[in-house]
Tab-separated table of C-alpha atoms and ligand atoms in Angstrom:
chain	number	residue	atom	x	y	z
M	1	MET	CA	150.765	56.253	84.405
M	2	ASP	CA	148.869	55.256	87.558
M	3	ARG	CA	148.710	57.456	90.626
M	4	ARG	CA	151.477	55.636	92.515
M	5	ASN	CA	153.942	55.785	89.655
M	6	PHE	CA	153.060	59.429	89.032
M	7	PHE	CA	153.987	60.450	92.597
M	8	LYS	CA	157.130	58.319	92.481
M	9	SER	CA	158.361	59.982	89.321
M	10	SER	CA	157.455	63.458	90.690
M	11	LEU	CA	159.524	62.774	93.779
M	12	ALA	CA	162.441	61.522	91.720
M	13	ALA	CA	162.353	64.602	89.481
M	14	GLY	CA	162.098	66.912	92.494
M	15	ALA	CA	164.954	65.196	94.277
M	16	ALA	CA	167.150	65.424	91.188
M	17	LEU	CA	166.421	69.132	90.758
M	18	SER	CA	166.899	69.910	94.411
M	19	THR	CA	170.376	68.445	94.768
M	20	GLY	CA	172.533	71.063	96.473
M	21	ARG	CA	169.759	73.635	96.827
M	22	ALA	CA	168.701	73.187	100.462
M	23	ARG	CA	171.107	75.398	102.374
M	24	ALA	CA	170.796	78.140	104.974
M	25	ARG	CA	170.796	81.669	103.596
M	26	GLU	CA	172.762	84.321	105.481
M	27	THR	CA	171.445	87.810	106.252
M	28	ARG	CA	172.476	90.099	103.377
M	29	SER	CA	175.053	92.870	103.894
M	30	ILE	CA	174.484	96.565	103.325
M	31	LEU	CA	175.298	97.832	99.817
M	32	PRO	CA	178.277	100.231	99.588
M	33	GLU	CA	176.171	102.884	97.814
M	34	ALA	CA	173.143	102.515	100.129
M	35	LEU	CA	171.082	105.693	100.613
M	36	GLY	CA	169.049	106.518	103.690
M	37	LEU	CA	168.208	108.938	106.463
M	38	LEU	CA	169.733	109.704	109.864
M	39	TYR	CA	167.049	110.837	112.295
M	40	ASP	CA	168.398	112.416	115.501
M	41	SER	CA	165.560	112.602	118.018
M	42	THR	CA	167.488	115.113	120.167
M	43	LEU	CA	167.480	117.632	117.281
M	44	CYS	CA	163.800	117.175	116.439
M	45	ILE	CA	161.523	120.008	117.601
M	46	GLY	CA	158.286	118.258	116.600
M	47	CYS	CA	157.343	120.901	114.018
M	48	LYS	CA	156.083	118.223	111.580
M	49	ALA	CA	157.310	120.176	108.557
M	50	CYS	CA	158.582	116.769	107.375
M	51	VAL	CA	155.091	115.252	107.567
M	52	ALA	CA	153.568	118.119	105.550
M	53	ALA	CA	156.364	118.033	102.931
M	54	CYS	CA	156.041	114.267	102.597
M	55	LYS	CA	152.304	114.636	101.912
M	56	ARG	CA	152.818	117.393	99.369
M	57	GLU	CA	155.668	115.739	97.472
M	58	ASN	CA	154.030	112.303	97.393
M	59	ASP	CA	150.587	113.613	96.503
M	60	MET	CA	148.886	112.086	99.531
M	61	PRO	CA	145.491	113.269	100.825
M	62	PRO	CA	145.010	114.831	104.278
M	63	GLU	CA	143.773	112.745	107.193
M	64	PHE	CA	141.367	114.120	109.738
M	65	LEU	CA	140.951	112.933	113.291
M	66	PRO	CA	137.881	110.737	113.783
M	67	ARG	CA	134.837	112.652	115.032
M	68	THR	CA	136.314	116.019	114.082
M	69	GLU	CA	133.254	118.021	113.084
M	70	GLN	CA	135.007	120.720	111.102
M	71	PRO	CA	138.221	119.232	109.747
M	72	TYR	CA	140.647	121.991	108.756
M	73	TRP	CA	144.068	120.417	108.650
M	74	ASP	CA	145.914	117.146	108.280
M	75	GLN	CA	146.178	115.342	111.648
M	76	PRO	CA	147.541	111.826	111.083
M	77	LEU	CA	148.198	109.847	114.275
M	78	ASP	CA	150.139	107.085	112.542
M	79	ILE	CA	151.392	106.074	109.110
M	80	SER	CA	148.571	104.806	106.888
M	81	GLY	CA	147.483	104.436	103.280
M	82	LYS	CA	147.389	108.253	103.206
M	83	THR	CA	150.409	109.091	105.359
M	84	LEU	CA	153.964	107.846	104.714
M	85	THR	CA	155.671	109.404	107.738
M	86	VAL	CA	154.651	110.727	111.152
M	87	ILE	CA	156.390	112.222	114.169
M	88	LYS	CA	155.263	110.632	117.421
M	89	VAL	CA	155.801	111.858	120.981
M	90	TYR	CA	157.081	109.996	124.034
M	91	ARG	CA	155.708	111.465	127.255
M	92	HIS	CA	156.509	110.604	130.846
M	93	GLY	CA	155.297	112.100	134.135
M	94	THR	CA	155.631	115.859	134.370
M	95	MET	CA	157.297	116.069	130.919
M	96	ASP	CA	159.772	118.601	132.291
M	97	LYS	CA	162.722	117.979	130.042
M	98	LYS	CA	163.207	117.055	126.413
M	99	ASP	CA	165.060	113.796	125.629
M	100	GLN	CA	164.790	112.605	129.187
M	101	GLU	CA	163.249	109.234	130.068
M	102	GLU	CA	161.942	110.139	133.559
M	103	ASN	CA	159.536	113.086	133.647
M	104	GLY	CA	160.536	113.994	130.124
M	105	TYR	CA	159.449	113.830	126.486
M	106	ALA	CA	160.989	113.053	123.110
M	107	PHE	CA	160.032	112.905	119.437
M	108	ILE	CA	160.431	109.947	117.101
M	109	LYS	CA	159.924	109.529	113.356
M	110	LYS	CA	158.101	106.624	111.808
M	111	SER	CA	158.399	105.612	108.143
M	112	CYS	CA	159.816	102.732	106.127
M	113	MET	CA	163.222	101.652	107.487
M	114	HIS	CA	164.542	100.518	104.053
M	115	CYS	CA	165.823	97.287	105.549
M	116	VAL	CA	169.157	95.917	104.364
M	117	ASP	CA	167.533	92.474	103.924
M	118	PRO	CA	163.823	93.339	103.720
M	119	SER	CA	161.147	90.842	104.745
M	120	CYS	CA	158.563	92.608	102.550
M	121	VAL	CA	160.657	91.899	99.429
M	122	SER	CA	161.206	88.297	100.475
M	123	ALA	CA	157.483	87.743	101.190
M	124	CYS	CA	156.100	89.330	97.993
M	125	PRO	CA	155.189	86.516	95.558
M	126	VAL	CA	155.206	88.723	92.445
M	127	SER	CA	158.217	91.019	93.097
M	128	ALA	CA	156.031	94.094	93.506
M	129	MET	CA	158.288	95.008	96.448
M	130	GLN	CA	161.833	95.474	95.222
M	131	LYS	CA	165.162	96.492	96.666
M	132	ASP	CA	167.309	98.615	94.377
M	133	PRO	CA	170.520	96.641	93.678
M	134	VAL	CA	172.706	99.764	93.897
M	135	ASN	CA	171.253	102.127	96.517
M	136	GLY	CA	169.168	99.559	98.431
M	137	VAL	CA	165.999	101.667	98.510
M	138	VAL	CA	162.898	99.470	98.848
M	139	SER	CA	160.206	100.467	96.376
M	140	TYR	CA	156.764	99.266	95.368
M	141	ASP	CA	155.231	98.619	91.950
M	142	LYS	CA	151.462	99.027	92.134
M	143	ASP	CA	150.976	97.533	88.670
M	144	ALA	CA	152.628	94.259	89.715
M	145	CYS	CA	150.869	94.070	93.122
M	146	ILE	CA	148.109	91.451	93.441
M	147	GLY	CA	146.852	92.787	96.784
M	148	CYS	CA	147.773	89.692	98.823
M	149	ARG	CA	149.227	91.859	101.646
M	150	TYR	CA	151.991	89.354	102.461
M	151	CYS	CA	154.330	92.370	102.786
M	152	VAL	CA	152.040	93.864	105.451
M	153	ALA	CA	152.265	90.671	107.504
M	154	ALA	CA	156.007	90.243	106.938
M	155	CYS	CA	157.298	93.712	107.874
M	156	PRO	CA	158.727	93.720	111.422
M	157	PHE	CA	158.105	97.476	111.706
M	158	GLY	CA	154.425	97.464	110.627
M	159	VAL	CA	155.119	99.768	107.683
M	160	PRO	CA	153.295	98.823	104.439
M	161	ARG	CA	149.676	100.002	104.598
M	162	PHE	CA	146.818	98.903	102.359
M	163	THR	CA	144.384	101.493	100.996
M	164	TYR	CA	141.219	99.565	101.826
M	165	ASP	CA	139.011	102.588	101.123
M	166	GLN	CA	140.056	102.923	97.467
M	167	THR	CA	138.271	101.351	94.502
M	168	PHE	CA	141.581	99.859	93.392
M	169	PRO	CA	143.433	99.358	96.684
M	170	GLN	CA	147.217	99.377	96.756
M	171	ILE	CA	150.076	99.356	99.242
M	172	ASN	CA	151.592	102.637	100.351
M	173	LYS	CA	154.952	103.195	102.007
M	174	CYS	CA	157.910	105.598	101.878
M	175	GLN	CA	160.131	105.035	98.814
M	176	LEU	CA	162.726	107.569	99.938
M	177	CYS	CA	161.213	110.074	97.476
M	178	LYS	CA	162.895	108.325	94.549
M	179	HIS	CA	160.734	110.348	92.135
M	180	ARG	CA	162.681	113.446	93.266
M	181	TRP	CA	166.188	112.095	92.610
M	182	LYS	CA	166.446	113.362	89.056
M	183	ASP	CA	168.064	116.830	88.956
M	184	GLY	CA	169.706	116.274	92.352
M	185	GLY	CA	166.505	116.177	94.419
M	186	TYR	CA	166.275	114.134	97.606
M	187	SER	CA	163.904	113.205	100.412
M	188	ALA	CA	161.433	116.029	101.015
M	189	CYS	CA	161.342	115.334	104.765
M	190	ALA	CA	165.095	115.932	105.038
M	191	GLU	CA	165.077	118.925	102.718
M	192	VAL	CA	162.563	120.879	104.803
M	193	CYS	CA	163.710	119.800	108.274
M	194	PRO	CA	164.821	123.086	109.901
M	195	THR	CA	167.227	121.475	112.395
M	196	GLY	CA	168.730	118.624	110.384
M	197	ALA	CA	167.022	116.120	112.693
M	198	THR	CA	166.193	114.258	109.492
M	199	LEU	CA	169.301	114.139	107.324
M	200	TYR	CA	169.662	112.489	103.909
M	201	GLY	CA	172.758	110.839	102.497
M	202	LYS	CA	174.823	107.730	101.894
M	203	VAL	CA	174.359	105.371	104.839
M	204	THR	CA	178.137	105.031	105.347
M	205	GLU	CA	178.418	108.829	105.683
M	206	LEU	CA	175.310	109.088	107.872
M	207	LYS	CA	176.771	106.457	110.192
M	208	ALA	CA	180.106	108.335	110.334
M	209	GLU	CA	178.171	111.486	111.287
M	210	ALA	CA	176.327	109.517	113.998
M	211	THR	CA	179.670	108.206	115.329
M	212	ARG	CA	181.028	111.779	115.438
M	213	ARG	CA	178.022	112.962	117.454
M	214	ARG	CA	178.210	110.039	119.872
M	215	ALA	CA	181.903	110.755	120.559
M	216	LEU	CA	181.224	114.381	121.594
M	217	LYS	CA	181.031	115.345	125.263
M	218	PRO	CA	177.424	116.315	126.070
M	219	GLY	CA	177.201	120.119	126.157
M	220	ALA	CA	180.284	120.652	123.947
M	221	ALA	CA	180.039	123.121	121.082
M	222	THR	CA	179.611	121.522	117.671
M	223	THR	CA	177.979	122.024	114.276
M	224	TYR	CA	175.095	120.099	112.748
M	225	PRO	CA	174.600	119.561	109.017
M	226	ARG	CA	171.169	120.089	107.521
M	227	GLY	CA	169.401	118.667	104.449
M	228	LYS	CA	171.705	116.377	102.488
M	229	LEU	CA	175.151	115.178	103.548
M	230	GLY	CA	177.613	115.959	100.779
M	231	GLY	CA	175.300	118.661	99.371
M	232	PRO	CA	175.577	122.442	99.808
M	233	ASP	CA	176.819	123.327	103.318
M	234	GLN	CA	173.809	124.216	105.456
M	235	SER	CA	175.440	123.426	108.806
M	236	TYR	CA	174.713	125.508	111.893
M	237	PRO	CA	176.263	125.767	115.388
M	238	GLY	CA	174.767	123.725	118.219
M	239	VAL	CA	175.488	121.861	121.422
M	240	ALA	CA	176.302	118.128	121.707
M	241	ALA	CA	173.466	115.990	123.065
M	242	LYS	CA	173.421	113.118	125.530
M	243	TYR	CA	172.486	109.918	123.712
M	244	VAL	CA	171.576	106.429	124.794
M	245	ASP	CA	174.475	104.239	123.692
M	246	ARG	CA	172.946	102.884	120.517
M	247	LEU	CA	172.558	103.629	116.815
M	248	TYR	CA	169.201	102.048	116.072
M	249	GLY	CA	169.175	100.353	112.679
M	250	GLU	CA	172.804	99.293	112.763
M	251	THR	CA	171.997	95.624	113.418
M	252	GLU	CA	168.224	95.244	113.969
M	253	PHE	CA	166.800	92.544	111.682
M	254	GLY	CA	169.958	92.612	109.590
M	255	GLY	CA	170.208	96.422	109.726
M	256	THR	CA	168.270	99.257	108.115
M	257	GLN	CA	169.137	102.205	105.864
M	258	MET	CA	167.199	104.501	108.177
M	259	VAL	CA	169.263	104.999	111.358
M	260	PHE	CA	168.307	106.726	114.607
M	261	LEU	CA	169.995	108.495	117.508
M	262	ALA	CA	167.990	109.345	120.640
M	263	GLY	CA	168.257	110.425	124.269
M	264	VAL	CA	165.519	108.033	125.430
M	265	PRO	CA	165.773	104.214	125.134
M	266	PHE	CA	164.381	103.056	121.803
M	267	GLU	CA	161.950	100.545	123.347
M	268	LYS	CA	160.227	103.566	124.951
M	269	LEU	CA	160.024	105.261	121.564
M	270	GLY	CA	158.244	102.308	119.974
M	271	TYR	CA	161.329	100.677	118.428
M	272	PRO	CA	161.817	97.294	120.092
M	273	ASN	CA	164.926	95.189	120.507
M	274	LEU	CA	165.160	92.948	117.457
M	275	PRO	CA	167.594	90.146	116.658
M	276	PRO	CA	170.428	90.787	114.167
M	277	ARG	CA	169.272	88.046	111.800
M	278	SER	CA	166.767	89.170	109.167
M	279	ASP	CA	163.364	87.514	108.921
M	280	ALA	CA	163.959	87.199	105.186
M	281	ALA	CA	167.038	85.022	105.787
M	282	THR	CA	165.161	82.896	108.345
M	283	SER	CA	162.053	82.362	106.225
M	284	GLU	CA	163.972	81.660	103.022
M	285	THR	CA	166.152	79.147	104.882
M	286	MET	CA	162.973	77.504	106.214
M	287	GLN	CA	161.446	77.375	102.750
M	288	ASN	CA	164.613	75.777	101.430
M	289	THR	CA	164.642	73.255	104.247
M	290	LEU	CA	160.945	72.427	104.046
M	291	TYR	CA	160.820	72.248	100.299
M	292	GLY	CA	164.256	70.663	99.949
M	293	GLY	CA	164.771	72.893	96.938
M	294	LEU	CA	161.890	72.038	94.624
M	295	VAL	CA	160.611	68.711	95.945
M	296	MET	CA	157.459	69.959	97.639
M	297	PRO	CA	156.306	72.344	94.899
M	298	ILE	CA	156.791	69.625	92.265
M	299	VAL	CA	154.904	67.016	94.302
M	300	PHE	CA	152.146	69.568	94.949
M	301	LEU	CA	151.972	70.569	91.291
M	302	GLY	CA	151.974	66.890	90.353
M	303	ALA	CA	149.067	66.174	92.729
M	304	LEU	CA	147.075	69.119	91.356
M	305	THR	CA	147.703	68.019	87.771
M	306	TYR	CA	146.667	64.459	88.613
M	307	ILE	CA	143.400	65.597	90.222
M	308	ALA	CA	142.625	67.972	87.347
M	309	LYS	CA	143.250	65.248	84.755
M	310	ARG	CA	141.148	62.753	86.709
M	311	ASN	CA	138.287	65.235	86.848
M	312	VAL	CA	138.460	65.922	83.108
M	313	LYS	CA	138.437	62.169	82.483
M	314	ASP	CA	135.416	61.752	84.780
M	315	ASP	CA	133.630	64.518	82.896
M	316	GLU	CA	134.432	62.958	79.554
M	317	GLN	CA	133.018	59.674	80.825
M	318	GLY	CA	129.925	61.460	82.175
M	319	GLY	CA	130.931	60.697	85.783
M	320	HIS	CA	130.626	63.141	88.658
M	321	HIS	CA	133.356	64.506	90.934
M	322	GLY	CA	133.703	66.611	94.038
R	401	SF4	S1	160.831	118.629	110.179
R	401	SF4	FE1	162.597	117.954	111.412
R	401	SF4	S2	162.365	119.029	113.370
R	401	SF4	FE2	160.378	119.156	112.336
R	401	SF4	S3	159.246	117.357	113.093
R	401	SF4	FE3	160.246	116.715	111.199
R	401	SF4	S4	162.182	115.787	111.863
R	401	SF4	FE4	161.407	117.002	113.590
R	402	SF4	S1	160.534	98.520	107.116
R	402	SF4	FE1	159.076	96.985	106.366
R	402	SF4	S2	158.323	97.848	104.425
R	402	SF4	FE2	160.228	98.938	104.924
R	402	SF4	S3	161.844	97.743	103.861
R	402	SF4	FE3	161.705	96.949	105.977
R	402	SF4	S4	160.306	95.178	105.767
R	402	SF4	FE4	160.019	96.436	103.938
R	403	SF4	S1	161.736	110.100	102.153
R	403	SF4	FE1	159.995	111.059	101.095
R	403	SF4	S2	158.350	109.501	101.189
R	403	SF4	FE2	159.903	108.925	102.725
R	403	SF4	S3	159.205	109.866	104.639
R	403	SF4	FE3	160.638	111.320	103.685
R	403	SF4	S4	159.318	112.702	102.466
R	403	SF4	FE4	158.098	110.878	102.968
C-alpha cells in the first residue's frame, strides 16, 4: 500500500468508527451517596487542630518555614506534597472583627474540593486519578501514576501537588481519609475540629444543614453539630452567624463535594467565581469535536506506523533516515 492509499484507508476506518461519537458531553450530576465536608468559616477559630490531625493520620512529614534556624514545629503556609490541608487567614485593615470584610479577618480551609465532575480525573491519561462511583470521593493511585502532572495543570483549585524532592515523586492530595472509613472512621480534620467548623457527612445532609444555618436570623440561638452528621450527637449551643448569600461549591465548575459557608465574600478568601460548567465536560467535548471520535488518533497512529515501517525498510536496505 502506498502512502496515499494508506492515509485514505486510515481516514475511512476512522470515519466509520467515529459515526455518532462526536457529541457534547454535559457536566455530570452529584451522586446521591456523595460524601464530603461542610466548612463554616464563621465557626472556625483558626486552631489548626485539623491541619495537625491531617498530618498525623495521613503520615505526612512536618514542613518548616524557609530560613527558620531552629525548626520546632510544623508551619505549612499552603498545601504541598507534605501538607494536604491548611487554614488560611483573610486580614483587612485594623482586623477588628471576625468574619467582617472591612477592618476584619476570617479563616478559610484549603484542601481537595472532591469535584462532582473532576478535571483531574478527566485529564489523567492512565486513570491514576479516580472518582468513586458511589460516594464520589476523588482518590489517587500512586502505582498507576506516570508522573505527567496533567492533573496538576487541570485542577481549577490548584490542589494536586507533586513531591519533587522525593526519589520516586508522586502526587499528593486529600482523599477524604478513605483509609479511615473501615470501622466507622471518617475525616480526621472533621473528627478533631472542636467547633464543628469542619463537618463530615453525606453532601445532601451537609447542604440541608447549610440551608438551615442560612435561614436563621443572625444572633438567634441555635445548635451546631460537631464531627460527623448522622453520627453520635456532639451538638452544642451557639449563636446564628451572618453569612454572605452563597454556598460555595454548590455550582462552581459543576459543583464540589466540599461546601463552604462564610461571612466574607469568597473571592476575598481565595475562592474565585467559577462558571457552572465543569472543565472536564468542556475539554472532553473539545476532544470529541477535534478528534471526531477516533479519526485523528487513527490518522496519527497510521502516520507513525507508516514512518516506522519506512525506517525499518530503509535500514534493511542499508539506507539512512532522519
Ligand atoms: S480544627 Fe476546626 S476550628 Fe480549628 S482550624 Fe481547623 S476547621 Fe478551624
Ligand atoms: S479540587 Fe482539583 S484535585 Fe480535587 S477533585 Fe477537583 S480537580 Fe481534582
Ligand atoms: S479529609 Fe483527611 S486528608 Fe482530607 S483534609 Fe481532612 S484530614 Fe486531611
